[in-house]
Coordinates of C-alpha atoms in Angstrom, one line a residue:
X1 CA 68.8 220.0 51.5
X2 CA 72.3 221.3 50.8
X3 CA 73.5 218.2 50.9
X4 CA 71.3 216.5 48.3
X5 CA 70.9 219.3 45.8
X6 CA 74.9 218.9 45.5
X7 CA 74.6 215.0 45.7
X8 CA 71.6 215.0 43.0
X9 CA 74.1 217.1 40.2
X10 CA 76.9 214.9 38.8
X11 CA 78.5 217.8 37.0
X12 CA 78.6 219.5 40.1
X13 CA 79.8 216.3 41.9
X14 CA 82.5 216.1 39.7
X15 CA 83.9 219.8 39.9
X16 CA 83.9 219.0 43.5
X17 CA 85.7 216.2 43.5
X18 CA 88.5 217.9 40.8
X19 CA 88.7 220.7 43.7
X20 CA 89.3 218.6 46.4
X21 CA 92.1 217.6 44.5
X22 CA 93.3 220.1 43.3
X23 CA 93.5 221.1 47.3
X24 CA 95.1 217.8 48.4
X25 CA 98.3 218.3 46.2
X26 CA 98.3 221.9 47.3
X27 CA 98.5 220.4 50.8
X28 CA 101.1 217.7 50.0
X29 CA 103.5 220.8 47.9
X30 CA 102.9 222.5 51.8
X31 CA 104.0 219.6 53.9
X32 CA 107.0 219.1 51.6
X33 CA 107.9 222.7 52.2
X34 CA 107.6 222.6 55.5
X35 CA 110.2 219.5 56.0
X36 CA 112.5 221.4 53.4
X37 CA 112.5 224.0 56.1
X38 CA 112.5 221.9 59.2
X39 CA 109.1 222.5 60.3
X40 CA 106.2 220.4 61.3
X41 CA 104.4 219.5 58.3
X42 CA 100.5 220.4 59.5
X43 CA 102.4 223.7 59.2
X44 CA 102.8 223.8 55.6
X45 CA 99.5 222.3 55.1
X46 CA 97.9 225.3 56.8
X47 CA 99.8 228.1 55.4
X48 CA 99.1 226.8 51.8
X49 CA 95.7 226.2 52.3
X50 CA 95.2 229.5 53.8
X51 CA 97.0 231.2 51.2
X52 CA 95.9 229.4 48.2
X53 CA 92.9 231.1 47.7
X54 CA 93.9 234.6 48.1
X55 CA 97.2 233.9 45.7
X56 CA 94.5 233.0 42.8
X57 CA 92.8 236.4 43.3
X58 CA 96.4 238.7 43.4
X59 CA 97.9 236.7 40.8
X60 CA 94.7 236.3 38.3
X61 CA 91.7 238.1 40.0
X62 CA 88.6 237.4 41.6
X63 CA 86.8 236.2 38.6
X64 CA 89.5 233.6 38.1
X65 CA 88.7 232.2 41.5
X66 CA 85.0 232.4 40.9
X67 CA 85.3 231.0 37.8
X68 CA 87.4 227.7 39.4
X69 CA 85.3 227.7 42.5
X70 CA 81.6 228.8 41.8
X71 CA 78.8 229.3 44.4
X72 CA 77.8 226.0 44.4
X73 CA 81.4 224.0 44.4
X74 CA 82.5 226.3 47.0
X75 CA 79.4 225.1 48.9
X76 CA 80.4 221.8 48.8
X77 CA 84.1 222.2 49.3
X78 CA 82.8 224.1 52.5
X79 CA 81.1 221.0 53.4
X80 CA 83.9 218.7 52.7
X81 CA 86.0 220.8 54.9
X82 CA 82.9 221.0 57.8
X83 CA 82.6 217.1 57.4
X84 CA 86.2 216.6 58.2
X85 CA 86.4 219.1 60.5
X86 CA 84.1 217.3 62.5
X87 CA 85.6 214.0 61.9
X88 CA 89.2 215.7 63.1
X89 CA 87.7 216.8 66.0
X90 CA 86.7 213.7 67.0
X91 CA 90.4 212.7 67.3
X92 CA 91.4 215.7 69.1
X93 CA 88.7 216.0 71.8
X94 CA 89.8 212.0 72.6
X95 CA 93.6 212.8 72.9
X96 CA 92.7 215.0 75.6
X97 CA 90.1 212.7 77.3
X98 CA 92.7 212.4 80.3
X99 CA 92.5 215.5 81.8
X100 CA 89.1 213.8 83.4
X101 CA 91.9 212.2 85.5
X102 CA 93.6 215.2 87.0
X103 CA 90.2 215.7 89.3
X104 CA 90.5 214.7 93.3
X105 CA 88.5 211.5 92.8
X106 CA 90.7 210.1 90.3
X107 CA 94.1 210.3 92.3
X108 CA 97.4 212.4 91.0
X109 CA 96.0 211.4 87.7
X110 CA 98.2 212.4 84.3
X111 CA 100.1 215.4 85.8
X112 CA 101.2 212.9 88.2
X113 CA 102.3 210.7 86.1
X114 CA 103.6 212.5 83.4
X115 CA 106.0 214.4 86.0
X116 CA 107.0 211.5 88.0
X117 CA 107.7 209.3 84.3
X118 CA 110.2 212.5 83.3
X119 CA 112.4 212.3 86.6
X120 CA 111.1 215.9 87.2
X121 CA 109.7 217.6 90.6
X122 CA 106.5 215.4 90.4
X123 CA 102.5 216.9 89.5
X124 CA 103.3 220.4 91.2
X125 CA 105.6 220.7 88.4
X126 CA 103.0 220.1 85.5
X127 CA 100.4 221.8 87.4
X128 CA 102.2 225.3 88.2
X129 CA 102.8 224.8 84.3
X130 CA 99.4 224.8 83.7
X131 CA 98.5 228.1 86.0
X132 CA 101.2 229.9 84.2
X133 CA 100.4 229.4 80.6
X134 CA 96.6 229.1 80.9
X135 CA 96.1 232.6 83.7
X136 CA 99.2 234.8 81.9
X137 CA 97.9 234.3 78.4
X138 CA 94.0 234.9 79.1
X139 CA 95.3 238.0 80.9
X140 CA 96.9 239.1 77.2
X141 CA 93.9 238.4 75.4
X142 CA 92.2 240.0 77.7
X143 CA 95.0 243.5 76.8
X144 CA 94.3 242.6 73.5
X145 CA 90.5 242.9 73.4
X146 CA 91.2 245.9 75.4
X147 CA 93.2 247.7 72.7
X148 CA 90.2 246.8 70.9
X149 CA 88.1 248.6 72.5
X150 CA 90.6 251.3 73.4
X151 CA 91.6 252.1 69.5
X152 CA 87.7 251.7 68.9
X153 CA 88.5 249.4 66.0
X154 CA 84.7 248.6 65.0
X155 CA 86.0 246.3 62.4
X156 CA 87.8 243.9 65.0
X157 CA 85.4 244.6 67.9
X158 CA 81.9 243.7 65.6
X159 CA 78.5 243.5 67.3
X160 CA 79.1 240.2 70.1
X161 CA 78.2 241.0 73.5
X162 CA 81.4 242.2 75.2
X163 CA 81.3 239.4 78.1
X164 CA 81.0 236.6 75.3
X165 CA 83.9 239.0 73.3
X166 CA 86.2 239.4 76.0
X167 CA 86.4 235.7 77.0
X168 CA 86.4 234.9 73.5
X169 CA 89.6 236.9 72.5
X170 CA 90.8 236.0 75.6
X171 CA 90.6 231.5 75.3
X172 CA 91.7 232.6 71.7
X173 CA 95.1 233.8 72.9
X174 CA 95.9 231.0 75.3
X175 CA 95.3 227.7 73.3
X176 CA 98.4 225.1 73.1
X177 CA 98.1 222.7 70.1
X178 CA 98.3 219.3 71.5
X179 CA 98.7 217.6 68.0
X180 CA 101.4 219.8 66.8
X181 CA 103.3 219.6 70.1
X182 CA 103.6 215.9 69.8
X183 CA 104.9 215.9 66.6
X184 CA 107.3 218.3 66.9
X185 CA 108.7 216.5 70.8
X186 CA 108.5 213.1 68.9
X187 CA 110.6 214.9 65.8
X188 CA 113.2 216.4 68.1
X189 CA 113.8 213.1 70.4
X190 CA 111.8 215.3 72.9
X191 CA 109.3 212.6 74.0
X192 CA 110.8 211.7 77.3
X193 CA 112.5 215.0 78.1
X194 CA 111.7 216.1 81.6
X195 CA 110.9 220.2 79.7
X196 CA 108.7 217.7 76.5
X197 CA 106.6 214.9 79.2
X198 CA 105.8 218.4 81.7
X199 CA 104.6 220.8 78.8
X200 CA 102.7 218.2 76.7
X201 CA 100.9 217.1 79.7
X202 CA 100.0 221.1 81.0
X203 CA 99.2 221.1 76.8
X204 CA 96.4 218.2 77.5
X205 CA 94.7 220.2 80.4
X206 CA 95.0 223.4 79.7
X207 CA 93.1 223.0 75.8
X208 CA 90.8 220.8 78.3
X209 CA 89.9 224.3 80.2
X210 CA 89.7 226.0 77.2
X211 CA 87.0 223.9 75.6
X212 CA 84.9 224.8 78.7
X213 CA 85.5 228.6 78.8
X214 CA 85.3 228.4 74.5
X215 CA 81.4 226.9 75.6
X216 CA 80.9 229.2 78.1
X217 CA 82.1 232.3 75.7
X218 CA 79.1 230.7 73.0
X219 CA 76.9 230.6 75.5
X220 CA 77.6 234.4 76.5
X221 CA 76.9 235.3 72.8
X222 CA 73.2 234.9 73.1
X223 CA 73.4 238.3 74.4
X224 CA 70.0 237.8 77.1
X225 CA 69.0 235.4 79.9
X226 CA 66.9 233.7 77.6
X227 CA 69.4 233.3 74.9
X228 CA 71.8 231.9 77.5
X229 CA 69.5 229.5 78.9
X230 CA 68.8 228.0 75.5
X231 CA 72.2 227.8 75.3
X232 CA 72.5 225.7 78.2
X233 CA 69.9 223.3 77.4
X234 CA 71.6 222.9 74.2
X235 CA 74.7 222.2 75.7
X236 CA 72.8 220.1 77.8
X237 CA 71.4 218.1 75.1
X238 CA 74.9 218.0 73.4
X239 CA 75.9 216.0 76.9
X240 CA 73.3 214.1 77.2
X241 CA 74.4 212.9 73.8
X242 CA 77.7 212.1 74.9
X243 CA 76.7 210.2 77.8
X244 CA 74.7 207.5 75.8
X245 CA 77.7 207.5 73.2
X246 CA 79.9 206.8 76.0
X247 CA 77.5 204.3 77.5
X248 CA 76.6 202.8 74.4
X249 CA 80.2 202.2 73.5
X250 CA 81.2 200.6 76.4
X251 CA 78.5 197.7 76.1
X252 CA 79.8 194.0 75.3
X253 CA 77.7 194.1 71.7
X254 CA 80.0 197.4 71.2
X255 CA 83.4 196.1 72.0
X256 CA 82.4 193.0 69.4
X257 CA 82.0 195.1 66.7
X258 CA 85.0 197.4 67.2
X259 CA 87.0 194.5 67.5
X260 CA 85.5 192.4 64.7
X261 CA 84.8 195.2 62.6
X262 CA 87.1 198.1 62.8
X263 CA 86.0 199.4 60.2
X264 CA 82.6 199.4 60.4
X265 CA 83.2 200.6 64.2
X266 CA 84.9 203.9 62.4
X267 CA 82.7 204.2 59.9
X268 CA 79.2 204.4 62.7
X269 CA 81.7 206.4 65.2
X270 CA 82.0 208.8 62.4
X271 CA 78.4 209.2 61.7
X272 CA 77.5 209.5 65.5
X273 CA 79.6 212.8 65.4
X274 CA 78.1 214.3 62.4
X275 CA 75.0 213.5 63.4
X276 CA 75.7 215.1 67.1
X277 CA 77.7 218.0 65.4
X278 CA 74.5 218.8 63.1
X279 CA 71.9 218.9 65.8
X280 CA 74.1 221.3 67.8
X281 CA 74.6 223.3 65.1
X282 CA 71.1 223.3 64.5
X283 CA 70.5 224.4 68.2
X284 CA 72.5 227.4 67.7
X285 CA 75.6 226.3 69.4
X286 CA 78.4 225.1 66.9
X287 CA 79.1 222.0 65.4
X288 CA 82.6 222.2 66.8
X289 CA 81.3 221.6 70.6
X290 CA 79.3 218.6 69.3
X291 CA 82.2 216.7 67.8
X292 CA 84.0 217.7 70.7
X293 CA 81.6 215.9 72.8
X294 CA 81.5 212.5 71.2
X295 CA 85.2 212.7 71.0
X296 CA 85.5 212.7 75.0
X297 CA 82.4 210.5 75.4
X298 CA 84.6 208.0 73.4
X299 CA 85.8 205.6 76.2
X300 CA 89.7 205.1 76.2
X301 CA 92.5 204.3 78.8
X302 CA 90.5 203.0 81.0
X303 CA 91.6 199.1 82.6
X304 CA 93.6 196.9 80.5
X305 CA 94.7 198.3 77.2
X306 CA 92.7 195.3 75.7
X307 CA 89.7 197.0 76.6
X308 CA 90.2 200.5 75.3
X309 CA 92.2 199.1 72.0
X310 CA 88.7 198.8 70.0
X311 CA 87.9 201.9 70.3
X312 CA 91.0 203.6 70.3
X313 CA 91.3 201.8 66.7
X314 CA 88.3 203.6 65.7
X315 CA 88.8 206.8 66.7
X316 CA 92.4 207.1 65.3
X317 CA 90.8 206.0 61.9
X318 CA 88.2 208.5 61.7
X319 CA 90.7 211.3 62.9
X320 CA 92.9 210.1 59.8
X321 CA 90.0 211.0 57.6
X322 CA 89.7 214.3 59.0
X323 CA 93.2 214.9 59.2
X324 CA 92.9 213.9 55.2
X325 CA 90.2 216.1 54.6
X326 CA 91.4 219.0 56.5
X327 CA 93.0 221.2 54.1
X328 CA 89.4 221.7 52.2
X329 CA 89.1 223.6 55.6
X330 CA 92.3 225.7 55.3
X331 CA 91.4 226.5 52.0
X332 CA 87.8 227.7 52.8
X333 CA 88.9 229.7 55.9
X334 CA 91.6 231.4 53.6
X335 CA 88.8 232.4 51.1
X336 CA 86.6 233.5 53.9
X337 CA 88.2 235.3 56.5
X338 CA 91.7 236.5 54.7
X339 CA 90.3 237.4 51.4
X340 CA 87.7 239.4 53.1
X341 CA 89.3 240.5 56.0
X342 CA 92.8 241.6 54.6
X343 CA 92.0 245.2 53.9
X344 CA 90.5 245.9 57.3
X345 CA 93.0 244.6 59.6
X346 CA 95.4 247.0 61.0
X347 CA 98.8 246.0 60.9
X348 CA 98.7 247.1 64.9
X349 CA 96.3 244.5 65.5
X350 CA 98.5 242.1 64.1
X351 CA 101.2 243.1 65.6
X352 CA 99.8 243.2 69.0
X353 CA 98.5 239.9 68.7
X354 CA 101.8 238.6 68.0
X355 CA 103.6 239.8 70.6
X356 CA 100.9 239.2 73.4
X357 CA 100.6 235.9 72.2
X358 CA 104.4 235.5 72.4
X359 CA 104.6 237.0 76.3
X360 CA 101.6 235.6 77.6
X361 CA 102.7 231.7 76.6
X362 CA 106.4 232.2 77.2
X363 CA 106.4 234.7 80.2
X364 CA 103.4 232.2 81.8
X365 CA 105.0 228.9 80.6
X366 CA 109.0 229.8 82.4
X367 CA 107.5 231.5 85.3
X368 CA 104.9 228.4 86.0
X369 CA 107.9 226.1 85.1
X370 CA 110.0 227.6 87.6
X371 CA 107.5 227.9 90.2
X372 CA 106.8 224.1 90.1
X373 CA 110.9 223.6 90.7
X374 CA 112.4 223.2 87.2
X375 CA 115.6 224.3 86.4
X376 CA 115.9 227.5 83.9
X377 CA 117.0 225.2 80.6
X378 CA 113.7 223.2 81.2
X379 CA 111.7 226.4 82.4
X380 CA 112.9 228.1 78.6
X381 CA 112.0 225.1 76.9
X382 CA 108.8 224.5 78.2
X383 CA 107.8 227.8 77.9
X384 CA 108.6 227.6 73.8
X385 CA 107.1 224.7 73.6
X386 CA 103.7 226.2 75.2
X387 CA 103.8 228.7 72.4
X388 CA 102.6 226.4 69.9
X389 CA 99.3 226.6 68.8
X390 CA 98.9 225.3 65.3
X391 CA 95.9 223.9 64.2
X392 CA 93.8 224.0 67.6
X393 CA 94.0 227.6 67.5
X394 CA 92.0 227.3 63.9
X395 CA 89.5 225.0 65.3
X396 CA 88.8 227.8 68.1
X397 CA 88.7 230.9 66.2
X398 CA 86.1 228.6 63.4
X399 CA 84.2 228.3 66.3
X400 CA 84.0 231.9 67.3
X401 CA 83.6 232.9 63.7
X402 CA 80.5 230.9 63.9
X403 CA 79.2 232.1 66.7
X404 CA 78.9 235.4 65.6
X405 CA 81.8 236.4 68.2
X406 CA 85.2 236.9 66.5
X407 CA 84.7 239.0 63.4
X408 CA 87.0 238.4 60.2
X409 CA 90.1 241.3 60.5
X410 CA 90.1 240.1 64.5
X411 CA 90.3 235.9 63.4
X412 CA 93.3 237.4 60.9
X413 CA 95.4 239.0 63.6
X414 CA 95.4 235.8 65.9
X415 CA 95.3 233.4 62.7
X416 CA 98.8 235.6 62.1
X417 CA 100.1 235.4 65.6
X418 CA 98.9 231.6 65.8
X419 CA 100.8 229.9 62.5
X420 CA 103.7 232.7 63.7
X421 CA 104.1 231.4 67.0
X422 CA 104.1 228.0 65.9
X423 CA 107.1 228.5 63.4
X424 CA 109.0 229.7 65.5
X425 CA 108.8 226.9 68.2
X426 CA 111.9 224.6 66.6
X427 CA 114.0 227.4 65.9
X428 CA 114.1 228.8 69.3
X429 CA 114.4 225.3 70.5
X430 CA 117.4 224.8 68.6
X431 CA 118.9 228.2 69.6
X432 CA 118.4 227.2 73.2
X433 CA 120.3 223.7 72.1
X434 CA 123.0 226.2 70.5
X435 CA 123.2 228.6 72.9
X436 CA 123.2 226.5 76.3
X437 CA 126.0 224.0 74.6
X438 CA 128.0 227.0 73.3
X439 CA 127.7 228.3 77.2
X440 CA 128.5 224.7 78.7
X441 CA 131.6 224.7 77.1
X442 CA 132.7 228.4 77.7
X443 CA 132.7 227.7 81.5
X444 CA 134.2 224.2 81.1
X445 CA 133.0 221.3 83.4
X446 CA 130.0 221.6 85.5
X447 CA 128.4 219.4 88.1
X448 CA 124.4 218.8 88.7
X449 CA 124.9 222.2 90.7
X450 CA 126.3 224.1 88.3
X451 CA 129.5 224.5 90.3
X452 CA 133.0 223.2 89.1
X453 CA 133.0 219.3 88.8
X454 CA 133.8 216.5 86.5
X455 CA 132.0 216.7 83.0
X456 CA 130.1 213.8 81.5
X457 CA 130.8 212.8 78.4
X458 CA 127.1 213.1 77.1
X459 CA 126.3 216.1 79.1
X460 CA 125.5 218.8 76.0
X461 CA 122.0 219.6 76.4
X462 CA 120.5 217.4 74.5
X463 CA 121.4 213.8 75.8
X464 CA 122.4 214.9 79.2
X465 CA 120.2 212.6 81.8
X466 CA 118.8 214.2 85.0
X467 CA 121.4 212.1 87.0
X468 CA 123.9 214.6 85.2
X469 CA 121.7 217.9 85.4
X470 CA 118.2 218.3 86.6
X471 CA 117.9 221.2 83.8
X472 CA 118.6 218.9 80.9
X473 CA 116.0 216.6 78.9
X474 CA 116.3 213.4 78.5
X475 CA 116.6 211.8 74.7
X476 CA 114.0 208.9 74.1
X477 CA 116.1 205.4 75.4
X478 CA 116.2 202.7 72.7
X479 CA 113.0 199.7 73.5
X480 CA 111.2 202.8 75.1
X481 CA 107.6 204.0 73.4
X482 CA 107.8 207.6 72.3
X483 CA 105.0 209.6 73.2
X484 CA 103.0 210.5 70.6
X485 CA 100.6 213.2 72.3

């Protein structure tokens, strides 16, 4: 009904429309900032967004923003920004469809391969990766909710059952953006580094985990046995969704259309995931979990290429036109949570936040490195690059927001701790760059075993092969296929 009263007034329509604008050039002046200052793009598109809103009411007041986004605009922006949400989502759930692979039926599956293809110590390599920086870090959200509690911060802590808000907080703090990781390995010549192949592919299955715990945390928010079991056969219906998507998809009359019409293949896959993410909103879950689901019912990777390419076509398009509409999402979430959060956050909280975020990723990403045999350099850079959350950290904390869960000053902290961390991840990889070259050269030539030895011409950190060191990443070889994530 929302959706038609907004439809059904042009004037409305129209102020809408100016908005979205008016938020897609804030987005573009972000991502142009962001290069300026070496940082991945999605980056400036989220802090602007976030900040956008808030700026208007320091700099003119709240009836300035009121005035530029009434009730009813700001209803639709907010359903712009849920629309492409969902359509994002779509994308994101699909990129980490293989983690399906890494069960016992399916073989070594893609930690296997991902540790063989970067010359490292093989799948225990990727998989002690995964321990480290998905246990460590739900053990610091897990401190952090207990500071909660402890401080007796009734503004962070709200009124969510405390098993649903412990393992809420606690999937909150260990979440590794996928998307952003990619960008910033393919940016750096990273792609087919031994330290960028193992921590994008513990990346894939450790947000994999997470979107099981983030259900089971929902589910826990019912607060009874009744409330969970409705729950479950929501989620249940939400599955059973996905299976006749997935089955659906992979008929013959499918693949025709996705490969005769692309297009139109996007445009239903689209509407499929609205349609799912509205009926499980409706069933009291979230509309994140049923985008989610259609995105890993969408079939991919599986046989020849040939077969998967139709629908891999469609699903990159409809993530493009989430991706598009996503900063109407930063910009809603900057209005909602910091504009009405800002005062009640403690600055403890925030701080807290930030450094448990920083030891549970980095302390669980080296030790899990180094457990599964890679050198120091690699352990250091895997565990910065496990620190980056971005815009999958967003997508999780929306979805305890909605749920009732994570309450405004709390989403602030680990929205502050979450763009933070993410900063910081090409800096501290170029210090390591600095700092390990700056120390290969102090102690003159070295050989694979660190002892004395003849020096390689190419062995600074950066292009040094594992022939040369089994520390160093490899750069990405000219007529080889980056990785894109």
């Amino acid at each position: 009904m929302e959706t038609l009263s907004i439809l059904g007034d042009a004037p409305r329509v129209g102020h809408v429309l100016v908005a979205l604008a008016v938020i897609l050039l804030i987005a573009l002046a972000g991502r142009a900032l962001a290069r300026a200052l070496r940082q991945p793009a999605v980056i400036g598109e989220i802090v602007a967004g976030l900040l956008s809103g808030p700026a208007v009411i320091v700099l003119f007041g709240r009836g300035t923003l009121n005035a530029l986004l009434p009730g009813p605009v700001f209803d639709g922006v907010k359903l712009i920004a849920q629309a492409g949400l969902v359509l994002f989502l779509v994308g994101l759930a699909h990129r980490l469809g293989p983690v399906r692979e890494l069960g016992p039926a399916h073989g070594p599956g893609l930690a296997h391969r991902l540790g063989t293809e970067a010359g490292g110590p093989g799948p225990g390599g990727t998989r002690w990766v995964v321990v480290g920086a998905l246990g460590v870090p739900l053990v610091t959200g897990l401190l952090l909710a207990g500071l909660v509690l402890l401080t007796d911060d009734r503004a962070a802590r709200g009124s969510a059952p405390l098993p649903a808000f412990l393992l809420m907080v606690a999937v909150s703090m260990s979440i590794t953006a996928v998307p952003v990781m990619a960008r910033i390995l393919t940016d750096r010549g990273m792609t087919r580094s031994r330290a960028g192949q193992t921590a994008l592919g513990a990346a894939v299955v450790v947000d994999g985990v997470g979107w099981l715990l983030l259900t089971l945390a929902i589910g826990l928010g019912r607060g009874s046995l009744e409330g969970l079991l409705h729950s479950v056969r929501a989620l249940g219906f939400g599955v059973l969704c996905a299976l006749a998507v997935r089955y659906g998809l992979r008929t013959r009359a499918a693949k025709a259309v996705g490969v005769r019409l692309p297009r139109t293949a996007a445009v239903l896959l689209g509407a499929v995931a609205v349609v799912v993410a509205i009926a499980m909103d409706r069933l009291g879950m979230t509309a994140i979990l049923g985008a989610a689901l259609v995105g890993f019912s969408v079939p991919g990777g599986e046989g020849a290429p040939s077969r998967s390419a139709p629908w891999e076509g469609a699903v990159a398009s409809v993530s493009r036109a989430g991706a598009v509409l996503a900063p109407a999402f930063f910009v809603v979430t900057g209005i909602t949570v910091l504009t009405g959060s800002f005062a009640d956050t403690s600055w403890q909280l925030i701080a807290a936040a930030l450094v448990l975020g920083c030891l549970g990723k980095g302390l669980g990403g080296y030790l899990g490195a180094r457990r599964g045999g890679h050198g120091r350099a690699t352990a250091r850079r895997v565990a910065v690059l496990m620190n980056t959350r971005g815009l999958t950290e967003l997508v999780a904390l929306q979805a305890g927001l909605s749920a009732g869960i994570l309450t405004g000053p709390l989403a602030l902290a680990l929205i502050v701790m979450a763009l933070t961390t993410t900063a910081m991840t090409g800096p501290l990889l170029t210090l390591l760059d600095r700092g390990e070259r700056h120390a290969a050269e102090g102690r003159g030539p070295v050989n694979p075993h660190n002892g004395p030895g003849p020096r390689h011409p190419r062995s600074h950190l950066s292009d040094a092969r594992p022939q040369i060191s089994p520390d160093l990443p490899r750069q990405s070889r000219a007529g080889e296929t980056p990785m894109t994530g």
